[in-house]
Structure formats: structure tokens, C-alpha cells
Coordinates of C-alpha atoms in Angstrom, one line a residue:
Chain A
M1 CA 131.3 113.4 119.6
S2 CA 132.2 111.6 122.8
A3 CA 132.0 108.3 121.0
L4 CA 133.8 109.6 118.0
L5 CA 137.1 110.4 119.8
P6 CA 137.6 106.9 121.0
Q7 CA 136.9 105.7 117.4
I8 CA 139.4 108.1 115.9
R9 CA 142.0 107.3 118.6
T10 CA 141.6 103.5 117.7
V11 CA 141.8 104.0 113.9
V12 CA 144.8 106.3 114.3
S13 CA 146.6 103.8 116.5
M14 CA 145.8 101.0 114.2
N15 CA 147.1 102.9 111.2
I16 CA 150.4 103.9 113.0
L17 CA 150.8 100.3 114.3
S18 CA 150.4 98.9 110.9
L19 CA 153.0 101.2 109.3
P20 CA 155.9 98.6 109.5
Q21 CA 153.7 96.6 107.1
R22 CA 154.5 99.2 104.4
M23 CA 157.8 100.5 105.9
W24 CA 159.7 101.0 102.7
M25 CA 156.8 102.9 101.0
A26 CA 156.4 105.1 104.1
L27 CA 160.2 105.7 104.4
T28 CA 160.3 106.7 100.8
T29 CA 157.4 109.3 101.3
L30 CA 159.1 110.5 104.5
L31 CA 162.4 110.9 102.6
A32 CA 160.8 112.7 99.7
V33 CA 159.1 115.2 102.0
A34 CA 162.4 115.6 104.0
I35 CA 164.4 116.4 100.7
V36 CA 161.8 118.9 99.7
V37 CA 161.9 120.7 103.0
A38 CA 165.7 120.5 103.2
V39 CA 166.2 121.9 99.6
L40 CA 163.7 124.7 100.3
L41 CA 165.4 125.6 103.6
A42 CA 168.7 125.5 101.9
F43 CA 167.6 128.1 99.4
L44 CA 165.9 130.2 101.9
A45 CA 169.0 130.0 104.2
M46 CA 171.1 131.1 101.2
A47 CA 168.8 134.1 100.5
N48 CA 168.5 135.0 104.1
G49 CA 172.2 134.8 104.6
F50 CA 173.0 136.8 101.6
Q51 CA 170.5 139.4 102.5
T52 CA 171.9 139.6 106.0
T53 CA 175.3 140.0 104.8
V54 CA 174.5 142.9 102.4
K55 CA 172.3 144.5 104.9
N56 CA 175.0 144.6 107.5
S57 CA 177.1 146.3 105.1
G58 CA 175.1 149.4 104.6
S59 CA 174.9 152.5 106.7
D60 CA 172.4 155.3 106.7
A61 CA 175.0 157.8 108.0
L62 CA 177.2 157.3 104.9
G63 CA 176.6 158.7 101.5
I64 CA 177.9 157.2 98.3
G65 CA 178.4 159.0 95.0
L66 CA 178.6 157.2 91.6
R67 CA 178.7 158.6 88.1
A68 CA 175.1 159.1 87.0
G69 CA 173.6 156.0 85.5
S70 CA 176.4 153.7 86.5
Q71 CA 174.4 151.7 88.9
A72 CA 177.4 149.9 90.4
E73 CA 180.9 150.8 91.3
L74 CA 182.6 148.8 88.6
N75 CA 180.8 150.8 86.0
S76 CA 181.5 154.2 87.4
G77 CA 184.3 156.5 86.7
L78 CA 185.0 159.9 88.4
S79 CA 187.8 162.4 87.8
N80 CA 189.8 163.9 90.6
E81 CA 188.2 167.3 90.0
Q82 CA 184.6 165.9 90.3
V83 CA 185.5 164.2 93.6
K84 CA 187.1 167.6 95.0
L85 CA 184.0 169.4 94.0
I86 CA 181.3 166.9 95.3
V87 CA 182.8 166.6 98.7
E88 CA 182.3 170.3 99.3
A89 CA 178.4 169.8 98.9
P90 CA 176.3 171.0 101.7
G91 CA 175.1 168.0 103.9
I92 CA 178.5 166.4 104.0
K93 CA 180.0 166.2 107.5
R94 CA 183.5 167.9 108.0
N95 CA 186.1 167.8 110.6
A96 CA 189.1 170.0 111.3
D97 CA 190.8 168.6 108.2
G98 CA 187.8 169.2 105.9
P99 CA 185.1 167.0 104.5
I100 CA 185.2 163.4 105.9
S101 CA 185.3 161.3 102.7
S102 CA 187.0 158.6 100.9
A103 CA 187.6 158.6 97.2
E104 CA 187.9 155.0 96.2
L105 CA 189.0 152.7 93.3
Y106 CA 187.7 149.3 92.9
V107 CA 189.5 146.7 90.7
V108 CA 188.9 143.0 90.1
V109 CA 191.7 140.7 90.9
G110 CA 192.2 136.9 91.1
G111 CA 192.4 134.7 94.3
V112 CA 192.6 130.9 94.7
R113 CA 189.8 129.4 96.8
K114 CA 191.0 126.9 99.5
S115 CA 188.0 124.7 99.0
T116 CA 188.3 124.1 95.3
G117 CA 191.8 125.2 94.4
L118 CA 190.1 127.2 91.6
E119 CA 190.6 130.9 90.9
A120 CA 187.8 133.4 91.6
N121 CA 187.4 137.1 91.3
L122 CA 188.1 139.3 94.4
S123 CA 187.7 143.0 94.9
L124 CA 190.7 145.1 95.6
R125 CA 189.5 148.4 96.9
G126 CA 191.8 151.4 97.1
I127 CA 190.7 153.8 99.8
E128 CA 191.8 156.9 101.5
L129 CA 192.5 156.7 105.3
D130 CA 189.0 158.3 106.1
G131 CA 187.6 155.2 104.3
V132 CA 188.2 153.1 107.4
A133 CA 186.7 155.7 109.8
L134 CA 183.7 156.1 107.5
R135 CA 182.7 152.4 107.9
P136 CA 181.6 151.7 111.4
G137 CA 182.2 148.3 112.6
V138 CA 185.4 147.8 110.7
E139 CA 188.1 146.6 112.9
I140 CA 191.6 145.3 112.5
M141 CA 191.6 141.8 113.9
E142 CA 195.1 140.9 113.4
G143 CA 198.2 142.8 112.3
R144 CA 197.9 146.5 111.4
M145 CA 196.6 149.0 108.8
F146 CA 198.4 149.4 105.5
T147 CA 200.8 152.2 105.1
P148 CA 199.7 154.6 102.2
G149 CA 202.1 154.7 99.4
K150 CA 203.3 151.1 99.9
N151 CA 202.2 147.8 98.3
E152 CA 200.6 146.7 101.5
I153 CA 197.1 145.2 101.9
V154 CA 194.7 144.4 104.6
V155 CA 192.2 141.6 103.9
G156 CA 188.6 141.0 104.9
R157 CA 188.0 138.1 107.3
A158 CA 186.1 136.1 104.7
V159 CA 188.9 136.4 102.1
W160 CA 191.5 135.4 104.8
R161 CA 189.4 132.4 105.6
D162 CA 188.5 131.2 102.1
Y163 CA 191.4 132.1 99.9
E164 CA 195.0 130.9 99.7
N165 CA 198.0 133.1 100.6
F166 CA 196.4 135.8 102.6
E167 CA 198.0 135.1 105.9
I168 CA 199.8 138.1 107.6
G169 CA 203.3 138.3 106.2
D170 CA 202.3 136.6 102.8
E171 CA 203.4 138.1 99.6
I172 CA 200.7 137.8 96.8
R173 CA 200.8 139.0 93.2
L174 CA 197.5 140.9 92.4
G175 CA 197.6 142.6 88.8
T176 CA 201.1 143.3 87.8
A177 CA 202.6 143.9 91.3
N178 CA 203.4 142.0 94.4
W179 CA 201.6 143.0 97.7
R180 CA 202.3 142.1 101.3
V181 CA 199.5 141.2 103.7
V182 CA 199.8 143.3 106.8
G183 CA 196.4 142.9 108.5
I184 CA 193.0 141.2 108.6
F185 CA 189.9 143.0 109.3
S186 CA 186.3 142.3 110.2
A187 CA 183.2 144.4 109.2
N188 CA 180.3 142.9 111.2
G189 CA 180.0 140.1 108.7
G190 CA 179.3 142.5 105.9
V191 CA 180.3 142.5 102.3
Y192 CA 183.4 144.3 103.0
E193 CA 184.9 141.1 104.6
S194 CA 185.0 139.8 101.1
E195 CA 187.3 142.6 100.0
I196 CA 191.0 143.5 99.9
W197 CA 191.8 147.1 101.1
T198 CA 194.8 149.2 100.2
D199 CA 195.8 152.8 99.6
V200 CA 193.9 154.2 96.7
R201 CA 196.8 156.1 95.1
T202 CA 198.9 152.9 95.1
V203 CA 196.0 151.2 93.2
Q204 CA 195.9 154.1 90.8
T205 CA 199.8 153.6 90.1
Q206 CA 199.8 149.8 90.1
F207 CA 196.8 149.5 87.8
N208 CA 197.5 152.4 85.5
R209 CA 194.2 154.4 86.4
G210 CA 195.8 157.8 86.3
N211 CA 194.1 160.1 88.7
T212 CA 190.7 158.6 88.6
Y213 CA 188.3 157.0 91.1
Q214 CA 185.1 155.1 90.8
V215 CA 183.2 156.0 93.9
V216 CA 183.3 158.5 96.6
R217 CA 181.9 157.9 100.1
F218 CA 181.2 160.7 102.6
A219 CA 179.8 161.0 106.1
L220 CA 176.4 162.7 106.1
E221 CA 175.5 165.6 108.5
T222 CA 172.0 164.0 108.8
P223 CA 171.8 160.3 108.4
G224 CA 169.7 159.3 105.5
D225 CA 169.5 162.8 103.9
V226 CA 171.3 162.9 100.6
E227 CA 168.8 165.2 98.9
K228 CA 170.8 168.3 99.3
I229 CA 173.9 166.7 98.0
Q230 CA 172.0 165.3 94.9
A231 CA 170.6 168.7 94.3
Y232 CA 174.3 170.3 94.5
S233 CA 175.3 167.8 91.9
D234 CA 172.3 168.3 89.7
N235 CA 172.7 172.1 89.8
N236 CA 176.4 172.0 88.9
P237 CA 177.2 171.4 85.2
Q238 CA 180.5 169.9 86.1
L239 CA 179.0 167.2 88.2
N240 CA 177.1 164.2 87.2
F241 CA 176.5 162.1 90.2
D242 CA 173.9 159.7 91.6
I243 CA 173.8 160.1 95.2
S244 CA 172.4 157.6 97.6
T245 CA 172.9 156.4 101.2
E246 CA 175.2 153.4 101.5
K247 CA 172.3 151.4 102.9
E248 CA 170.1 152.1 99.8
Y249 CA 172.9 151.2 97.5
F250 CA 173.6 148.0 99.0
S251 CA 169.9 147.1 99.2
E252 CA 169.6 147.8 95.5
Q253 CA 172.6 145.7 94.7
A254 CA 171.3 142.9 96.9
E255 CA 167.8 142.9 95.7
G256 CA 168.5 141.2 92.3
I257 CA 170.6 138.4 93.7
F258 CA 168.3 137.8 96.6
N259 CA 165.3 137.6 94.2
I260 CA 167.2 135.1 92.0
I261 CA 167.9 132.8 95.0
F262 CA 164.5 133.3 96.6
Y263 CA 162.6 132.7 93.4
I264 CA 164.6 129.7 92.2
G265 CA 164.2 128.1 95.7
W266 CA 160.4 128.4 95.9
P267 CA 159.6 127.1 92.4
L268 CA 162.2 124.2 92.7
A269 CA 160.7 123.3 96.1
I270 CA 157.2 123.3 94.7
I271 CA 158.2 121.1 91.7
M272 CA 159.9 118.7 94.1
A273 CA 156.9 118.9 96.4
L274 CA 154.8 117.7 93.5
G275 CA 157.0 114.6 93.2
A276 CA 156.7 114.1 97.0
L277 CA 153.0 114.5 96.8
A278 CA 152.7 111.8 94.2
G279 CA 154.8 109.5 96.6
A280 CA 152.5 110.4 99.5
L281 CA 149.4 109.7 97.5
N282 CA 150.8 106.4 96.5
T283 CA 151.7 105.5 100.0
M284 CA 148.3 106.4 101.4
Y285 CA 146.3 104.8 98.6
T286 CA 148.3 101.5 99.3
S287 CA 147.7 102.1 103.0
V288 CA 144.0 102.3 102.4
S289 CA 144.0 99.3 99.9
Q290 CA 145.9 97.1 102.4
R291 CA 143.3 98.0 105.1
T292 CA 140.2 97.9 103.0
Q293 CA 138.9 94.9 104.9
E294 CA 139.8 96.3 108.3
I295 CA 138.1 99.7 107.7
A296 CA 135.0 97.8 106.3
T297 CA 134.9 95.5 109.4
L298 CA 135.1 98.6 111.6
R299 CA 132.3 100.2 109.6
A300 CA 130.3 97.0 109.9
I301 CA 130.8 97.1 113.6
G302 CA 129.5 100.7 113.6
F303 CA 132.5 103.0 113.3
T304 CA 131.7 106.0 111.3
G305 CA 133.3 106.9 107.8
L306 CA 134.6 110.1 109.5
S307 CA 136.9 108.2 111.8
A308 CA 138.4 106.3 108.8
F309 CA 138.9 109.6 107.0
I310 CA 140.5 111.2 110.0
G311 CA 142.6 108.1 110.8
T312 CA 144.1 108.1 107.3
M313 CA 144.6 112.0 107.3
V314 CA 146.6 111.6 110.6
E315 CA 148.7 108.9 109.2
S316 CA 149.6 111.0 106.1
L317 CA 150.1 114.1 108.2
L318 CA 152.4 112.1 110.6
L319 CA 154.6 110.9 107.7
A320 CA 154.8 114.3 106.3
I321 CA 155.6 116.0 109.5
L322 CA 158.2 113.5 110.4
G323 CA 159.7 114.0 106.9
G324 CA 159.6 117.9 107.6
V325 CA 161.4 117.4 110.8
L326 CA 164.0 115.3 109.2
G327 CA 164.5 117.7 106.3
T328 CA 164.7 120.7 108.8
G329 CA 167.2 118.7 111.0
A330 CA 169.2 117.8 107.8
A331 CA 169.1 121.4 106.7
F332 CA 170.3 122.7 110.0
L333 CA 173.1 120.0 110.1
F334 CA 174.4 120.6 106.7
F335 CA 173.4 124.2 105.7
D336 CA 173.1 126.4 108.8
G337 CA 176.3 128.4 109.1
M338 CA 177.7 127.0 105.9
Q339 CA 179.7 129.4 103.9
G340 CA 178.6 130.3 100.4
S341 CA 179.7 133.0 98.0
T342 CA 178.1 134.4 95.0
L343 CA 179.0 136.9 92.3
G344 CA 178.2 140.4 93.4
S345 CA 177.0 143.1 91.1
S346 CA 180.7 144.0 90.3
F347 CA 181.5 140.4 89.2
T348 CA 183.4 139.7 92.5
Q349 CA 182.6 137.0 95.2
I350 CA 180.7 138.0 98.0
V351 CA 181.1 135.4 100.9
F352 CA 178.2 134.9 103.2
D353 CA 177.0 132.4 105.7
F354 CA 173.8 130.4 105.2
Q355 CA 171.3 131.5 107.8
M356 CA 168.2 129.6 109.0
S357 CA 165.4 131.9 110.2
R358 CA 162.3 131.1 112.1
E359 CA 160.2 132.2 109.1
S360 CA 162.2 129.7 106.8
L361 CA 161.5 126.9 109.4
V362 CA 157.8 127.7 109.4
S363 CA 157.8 127.8 105.5
G364 CA 159.6 124.3 105.6
M365 CA 157.0 122.8 108.0
Q366 CA 154.1 124.4 106.1
I367 CA 155.1 122.8 102.8
A368 CA 155.4 119.5 104.7
V369 CA 152.0 119.8 106.2
L370 CA 150.6 120.8 102.8
I371 CA 152.0 117.7 101.3
G372 CA 150.6 115.6 104.1
L373 CA 147.2 117.2 103.8
V374 CA 146.8 116.9 100.0
G375 CA 148.5 113.5 99.9
G376 CA 146.1 112.2 102.5
F377 CA 142.9 113.8 101.6
F378 CA 142.0 111.7 98.6
P379 CA 142.9 108.4 100.1
A380 CA 141.2 109.4 103.2
L381 CA 138.1 110.2 101.2
K382 CA 138.4 106.7 99.7
A383 CA 138.7 105.2 103.1
A384 CA 135.6 106.9 104.3
R385 CA 133.6 105.7 101.3
I386 CA 134.7 101.9 101.5
P387 CA 131.5 100.0 101.2
V388 CA 130.7 98.1 104.4
V389 CA 130.0 95.0 102.3
K390 CA 133.6 94.7 101.6
A391 CA 134.0 93.3 105.1
F392 CA 132.2 90.2 103.8
S393 CA 133.0 90.3 100.0
M394 CA 136.7 90.4 100.3
Q395 CA 136.9 86.9 102.1
H396 CA 135.4 84.9 99.4
Chain B
M1 CA 106.1 94.0 120.3
T2 CA 106.0 91.8 117.3
D3 CA 107.2 88.0 117.5
F4 CA 109.4 88.5 114.6
I5 CA 112.8 90.3 115.0
Y6 CA 113.1 90.5 111.3
E7 CA 110.5 90.6 108.6
L8 CA 111.1 90.8 104.9
K9 CA 108.1 91.7 102.8
Q10 CA 108.2 91.6 99.0
V11 CA 112.0 92.2 99.0
H12 CA 113.7 92.7 95.6
K13 CA 117.5 92.9 95.1
K14 CA 119.0 93.5 91.7
F15 CA 122.7 93.9 90.8
V16 CA 123.5 96.0 87.9
K17 CA 126.9 95.6 86.3
G18 CA 127.3 97.4 83.0
Q19 CA 124.6 96.5 80.7
E20 CA 123.7 93.4 82.6
S21 CA 121.4 93.1 85.7
V22 CA 121.1 90.2 87.8
E23 CA 118.0 89.9 89.9
I24 CA 118.9 88.0 93.2
F25 CA 115.6 88.3 95.1
D26 CA 112.3 88.8 93.4
G27 CA 109.7 89.4 95.9
L28 CA 111.3 87.7 98.9
D29 CA 109.1 87.2 102.1
L30 CA 110.6 86.0 105.2
G31 CA 110.0 86.3 109.1
I32 CA 112.7 85.4 111.7
K33 CA 111.5 85.1 115.3
R34 CA 113.4 86.7 118.2
G35 CA 115.7 84.1 119.9
D36 CA 115.8 81.7 116.9
F37 CA 118.9 80.1 115.7
V38 CA 118.6 80.1 111.8
S39 CA 120.9 78.5 109.4
I40 CA 120.9 79.6 105.7
M41 CA 122.1 77.1 103.3
G42 CA 122.4 77.1 99.5
P43 CA 124.7 76.8 96.5
S44 CA 127.1 79.7 95.7
G45 CA 125.2 82.5 94.0
S46 CA 122.0 81.6 95.6
G47 CA 121.9 84.9 97.5
K48 CA 122.9 83.8 101.1
T49 CA 125.5 86.4 101.6
T50 CA 123.4 89.1 100.0
L51 CA 120.6 88.3 102.4
L52 CA 122.8 88.3 105.4
N53 CA 124.3 91.8 104.2
M54 CA 120.7 93.1 104.0
L55 CA 119.8 91.7 107.4
G56 CA 122.9 93.4 108.8
G57 CA 122.3 96.7 107.3
V58 CA 125.4 96.7 105.1
D59 CA 123.4 96.4 101.9
R60 CA 120.0 97.5 101.0
P61 CA 117.0 96.0 99.1
S62 CA 116.3 97.4 95.8
S63 CA 112.6 97.5 96.8
G64 CA 110.4 96.0 99.5
A65 CA 110.4 96.4 103.2
L66 CA 112.9 95.1 105.6
L67 CA 111.6 95.6 109.2
F68 CA 113.6 95.0 112.4
D69 CA 111.4 94.8 115.5
G70 CA 108.7 96.1 113.4
N71 CA 110.6 99.2 112.2
P72 CA 111.9 99.6 108.6
I73 CA 115.7 99.8 108.4
N74 CA 116.0 100.2 104.7
D75 CA 115.1 103.9 105.0
L76 CA 117.9 104.8 107.4
N77 CA 120.9 106.8 106.1
E78 CA 124.4 105.5 106.5
G79 CA 125.0 107.1 109.8
Q80 CA 121.7 105.8 111.4
L81 CA 122.5 102.3 109.9
A82 CA 126.0 102.5 111.6
K83 CA 124.4 103.3 114.9
W84 CA 121.7 100.7 114.4
R85 CA 124.3 98.0 113.7
A86 CA 126.4 99.1 116.8
D87 CA 123.2 98.8 118.9
H88 CA 121.7 95.6 117.6
I89 CA 124.1 93.5 115.6
G90 CA 127.2 91.4 116.1
F91 CA 129.0 90.2 113.0
I92 CA 131.0 86.9 112.9
F93 CA 132.9 86.5 109.7
Q94 CA 134.5 83.4 108.1
F95 CA 138.1 84.7 108.3
Y96 CA 137.4 86.4 111.6
N97 CA 138.3 89.8 110.4
L98 CA 140.3 90.7 113.5
M99 CA 142.6 93.7 113.5
P100 CA 146.0 92.1 113.3
M101 CA 148.0 94.9 115.2
L102 CA 145.6 94.8 118.2
T103 CA 145.6 92.3 121.0
A104 CA 142.5 90.1 121.6
E105 CA 141.2 92.3 124.3
K106 CA 141.6 95.4 122.1
N107 CA 139.8 93.7 119.3
V108 CA 137.0 92.8 121.6
E109 CA 136.7 96.3 123.0
L110 CA 136.1 97.8 119.5
P111 CA 132.3 97.8 119.6
L112 CA 132.4 99.2 123.2
L113 CA 134.3 102.3 121.8
L114 CA 130.9 103.3 120.3
K115 CA 129.1 103.3 123.5
K116 CA 129.3 105.8 126.3
L117 CA 131.1 103.5 128.7
S118 CA 134.0 104.2 131.1
P119 CA 137.3 102.6 130.5
K120 CA 136.8 100.5 133.6
K121 CA 133.5 99.3 132.5
R122 CA 134.8 98.6 129.0
K123 CA 137.5 96.5 130.5
E124 CA 135.1 94.5 132.7
N125 CA 132.7 93.8 129.7
V126 CA 135.8 92.7 127.6
A127 CA 136.9 90.4 130.3
T128 CA 133.6 88.8 130.7
A129 CA 133.1 88.3 126.8
L130 CA 136.5 86.6 126.7
E131 CA 135.9 84.4 129.7
L132 CA 132.6 83.4 128.2
V133 CA 134.5 82.1 125.0
G134 CA 137.1 80.6 127.2
L135 CA 140.0 83.0 126.2
G136 CA 140.5 85.0 129.3
E137 CA 144.1 83.9 129.4
R138 CA 144.9 85.1 125.9
A139 CA 143.6 88.6 126.3
K140 CA 147.0 90.1 125.6
H141 CA 147.8 88.0 122.6
R142 CA 147.6 89.3 119.0
P143 CA 145.7 87.3 116.4
N144 CA 148.9 85.9 114.9
E145 CA 149.7 84.4 118.2
L146 CA 146.4 82.6 118.3
S147 CA 145.0 79.5 116.4
G148 CA 142.2 79.8 113.9
G149 CA 139.7 78.4 116.5
Q150 CA 140.9 81.0 119.0
Q151 CA 140.8 83.8 116.6
Q152 CA 137.1 82.9 115.8
R153 CA 136.2 82.8 119.5
V154 CA 137.8 86.3 119.9
A155 CA 135.6 87.4 117.0
I156 CA 132.6 85.8 118.9
A157 CA 133.6 87.8 122.0
R158 CA 133.8 90.9 119.8
A159 CA 130.3 90.2 118.4
I160 CA 128.7 89.6 121.9
V161 CA 130.6 92.2 124.0
S162 CA 128.0 95.0 123.4
D163 CA 125.1 92.6 124.0
P164 CA 123.5 93.0 120.6
D165 CA 120.1 91.4 119.8
V166 CA 121.2 89.5 116.8
L167 CA 124.5 87.7 115.7
L168 CA 125.1 87.3 112.0
C169 CA 127.5 84.7 111.1
D170 CA 129.0 84.3 107.7
E171 CA 130.4 80.8 107.3
P172 CA 131.8 80.9 110.9
T173 CA 133.3 77.5 110.8
G174 CA 134.3 77.4 107.1
D175 CA 138.1 78.0 107.9
L176 CA 138.2 75.6 110.7
D177 CA 138.7 71.8 111.4
R178 CA 135.9 69.7 112.5
S179 CA 136.8 69.6 116.1
T180 CA 137.3 73.4 116.4
A181 CA 134.2 74.0 114.3
T182 CA 132.2 71.9 116.9
D183 CA 133.5 74.1 119.7
I184 CA 132.5 77.2 117.9
L185 CA 129.1 75.9 117.1
E186 CA 128.6 74.9 120.7
N187 CA 129.5 78.5 121.6
L188 CA 126.9 79.8 119.4
Q189 CA 124.3 77.3 120.6
L190 CA 125.1 78.5 124.1
L191 CA 124.6 82.0 123.3
N192 CA 121.3 81.3 121.7
K193 CA 120.0 79.1 124.5
E194 CA 121.4 80.7 127.5
F195 CA 121.4 84.4 126.4
N196 CA 118.6 84.4 124.0
K197 CA 120.6 85.8 121.2
T198 CA 119.1 85.5 117.8
I199 CA 121.5 83.9 115.5
I200 CA 121.5 83.8 111.7
M201 CA 124.1 81.7 110.1
V202 CA 125.0 81.3 106.6
T203 CA 126.9 78.1 106.0
H204 CA 127.6 75.3 103.3
D205 CA 128.1 72.8 106.0
P206 CA 125.1 70.6 107.0
V207 CA 126.6 69.6 110.3
A208 CA 126.9 73.2 111.1
A209 CA 123.4 73.9 109.9
A210 CA 122.1 71.0 112.3
Y211 CA 122.9 73.1 115.3
A212 CA 120.2 75.6 114.2
N213 CA 116.6 75.5 115.2
T214 CA 115.6 76.5 111.8
S215 CA 117.4 75.7 108.6
L216 CA 116.4 77.6 105.4
H217 CA 117.5 76.4 102.1
L218 CA 117.9 79.1 99.4
D219 CA 118.3 78.4 95.8
K220 CA 118.2 81.2 93.1
G221 CA 116.8 83.7 95.6
V222 CA 113.9 81.5 96.6
F223 CA 113.5 79.5 99.9
V224 CA 113.0 76.0 98.6
E225 CA 112.9 74.2 101.9
K226 CA 112.5 75.1 105.6
D227 CA 113.3 72.6 108.4
V228 CA 112.3 73.5 112.0
A229 CA 113.7 71.4 114.8
A230 CA 111.3 69.5 116.9

């Protein structure tokens, strides 16, 4: 073993020093690995960012009631009477004015993206005044809250940042009416930052929704406990609600889209990794072929096949790891913190930031190392098995 | 200890390629004495290089016995053969077979990496070997910065640095001009006479062969002539 280490060190340094002889091939492999890692990390950062955004939006302390079977706010429909009845359910927190709740209406409106100039769907949410207090973390960053009964809107930070005509004081046409922007709010980076809020009754009027709502939110006496409220709805023939905590609701909404992003990212990365693997194999086979006489000469001198094997593996791993680092760097440079948006379950845009996580980085380097290991293994085996007689035969 | 460093007894060597088989040696017998300088000549395809490969433990007889210092080497496995080569054999190739990315001293150091020697001792031995071939000043040069003759002298230094019993030379002057070839052959003769190295040299060149004490002429796997210097 003591003699093996200097052998390995020598073979490795010879392999690395000879890399410039096959610079373009080595660079191609390195870039192929870098692209695989960058694409994978981009998808993982997208999935991670989306999940974080949606997770930050839900609260255990808040209940949400939708018409049974509707799954998403856009599909739900509630009458004024149903809303008045459900908020009287046991388990809903009350203050001096009665139950702490907000019946809400949710409509899709158009906005123009600053980045593309194209129109995209946005959520206009009509809320009651308790709707703001119900959502911890919501703060007016600039301007003021809308005045009930007036065509005034407050816009989430992501809408203000990414869409045209949402500066304070701007007047914008949404549906059939003009609305004045009076405030910008933040919501801990959650999905509400991709919404526009106004008074629910103004939305009912301007969008001809009569006295109906789509969702009711309420504060829970015991965070996470919605069973009593669901039982109250189930036992009352006038009510037909699905009750969940807001956290559960958002998790369900996010899961499908997260899965799509996540499960596109990995197969795509794997398919690309196969391409990079072919490149790595080609590079390493070329490397071994170019060094056949050197390897055979070392073997003739007395070097072991194992040193040739390890030397080739180290070269392959080095290229793959450098590719992985390059890909990670590129992903950080181009994707970390980049803003993306995707259609939420209600066909409106949810804006989120790409987020690199430690797990993603580990996954990226793992795939790079795997390419290096597999791409190096078979050429390394070939190197270890080069007949020593080649040291003589190739010169004739 | 036997007088013969190498003994070949009824050695057969057959190459099989597809349906065809070619018998290179059909019961070859040979003894090479310790400290001898042997040249092997013969036309292409006569089996010179095959014989050299077998003597160096890089190829095996199909049958028969190949003894080194009275011990059979054709039964050793690959790992044992590698160690045996490291302990006893120095190779000198026609095209030098130096590692192009390593300096002369690093090339010469290669066989010492297989020994349990301190870096300081390795460095000393490398310097001695390079001095012996007259290239002490060129230790830090890479092969592409050296002439053909200098490269072959580096190869000789590499072959002798671990003090092997035998130097196996495959056309060591085949790629050199006459004057440089003479230098190389004088180097080999010195190693044979002063350091008692057994040298076995395959060559096409009668002038080179004349430096040896014993000249063997091989044709179709059979020694047809043997000249021993007076």
C-alpha cells in the first residue's frame, strides 16, 4: 500500500498534466456536466421557491370554508346565508363584534407583465376588513388600505413589481370599471403578494356577483382544529362546506404544481445526464487510448493495473466535479433569486423567487459525481487491462 | 546459485489469430549467463521482440520453462510479475517511452516509486543515475526539450536507477544517428563492464551488435548462429 500511493499520485498527476492535449474534448465533457447540473438546479430551485412561497402563505390558525367538492376558490360558490350560518359554528374565534371572519370573492382580471408586455391573469380578491387582520404578516408597505365602498385597490408586492400600472395613484381598468391604486402590501413573500385586494362588496357590484361569495376565512379558537366546524356543517342541512386550515388548503394547492416541476426536472436532468455520460465516456476512452503506451510503459516498469484504474477514475471525477461546480455557479448566478411565475390552481399567476437549497446543491453535485464515476469506470477498467506488451508493440 | 541468469527450456510460443495460429518458438532452449551482454539479431518476424517480451515478463511462453536465477517466472501472476519486473528488470525502448509531461528527473524517478525509499533517497539515486549518463544538467527538462540521444540516455537512467539485474533493450539505437548511437552503446557497455549488468539487446544493426559479448542470430524462432567475443 505504501508503494501504491506514490504510484497513484504519479499516474493522477500525469493524467492531469496531459489534459491540455485533449483540451476541447475535456471542455466539452465539463460543459455537458455543467449544463446537466445547472438545469437540474434550476428546476429544483423553481420547485423549492414555489413550495416556499405557497408554504409561507398558509396558517394553522386560520380556517377556510369552500363549497363541498369545489377544491379551489375559483370553483366554489357560497350564498350570503351560508356564510352567515357557518361563521356561527363552534370553534371559530370571536371578538366583541362577533366572529372574526372574512367572506371573500375571487375574480380573474388581466394585467400586463413588465418583462414581456404580454397580458397575464391576476387575482382580484374582494375581502372584508377582518380579512387583513386574519392574515398575519400582511403589512401595508406604502400608501394605505382601501376604503370600503370605493373603487380602490391595494396590490401585493409581486404584482406591483412585475406588472404595469400598479404604482400608487395609478388608475387601472379591471373588468368593466376603473380602480385607483392606494396601497402596496407585503405578505411574507407568500402567494397573497401575487393578488390585488379590494372591498368584497365593491367586487360583488362591479362584477355582477349579486350577494354571493366564493370562500370564507375565519380565525380558529384552537389552531389546526377544524373538526368541530366541519361537523357543524355536516350536521346542518343548509350547509355544504369543506373546511380545512389555510395551511392544509395551500399545501394541497401547491402539491400538484410542485410535483409537476419536480418530476419534470429530475427526468429531464437524467436524460441530459445520459448525454453528458456519453461525452464523459468518449473523453475518457480517448484519454486512455492516447496514453496506452504510457500506461503500458508504467506497467512494464512495475506499476500496478490498480494505479492506472484509479488514475483514470480520478481524471474523470475531476472533470465531472469541475463541471458540477461550474454548473452550480451558473445556476446560482442566473437562477438563485430569479423571479418566476406559474399558474396557480385558480388559473392566476403566482409569482415566486427561485430558491437554491442545500439539498439541491447536494443533488447537483451527486449527479455530477455519478457521471464522473460511470463515465470513468469502463475506460479505467480498459486502462487497467492494457497489455504490458503494448509498451513494445506500439512503437513498431 | 546457477551461472545462468536466464534459462529457457523447451519454450513454445504460439499466437492464435482467428482460425490461424502461428508458432513463433517450437521448443527453444537458451541460457544467458549473469553479467553477459547479449545481442539478438534476425529478420523481422523471427521472434526477437517476442523473446525479449518473455524475458521481461510482459509475455508468457505457451509452454516450456522460463527460469530466472533458477526460479520459474512463467507461473507468476500479473501482480507478482509486476513486482518481479520492478525488482530485477530495466527496460530501454527504441522510442524511449518517456512520459512527455514529466521532467527528466521525474521520469527517472518512476521505478523508485515502487520501492520503499524516502523522497531524499529517491532524489539522490535519480541524481546519480542522471550523472552516470551525463545528463545531470538536464534534470529539469521535459522530453520535448531534449534531443533523441538525450532522451534515450534519460531512458537508460530510468532503467538503471533501481539497480536491476538485467537491462532489456529493444532497438535502443534504432531511432538515433550513428554518432549518438555510439554514445548510447558505449553507455551500455560501461554498465555491463563496470556495473556487471546483464544486458540483452535486440537490434537490426550489426555495428550495435558488435558491442555485445555474445551475438545470437534468430531466424524463424531458431538460433542459427552464436558468436562469442574472444
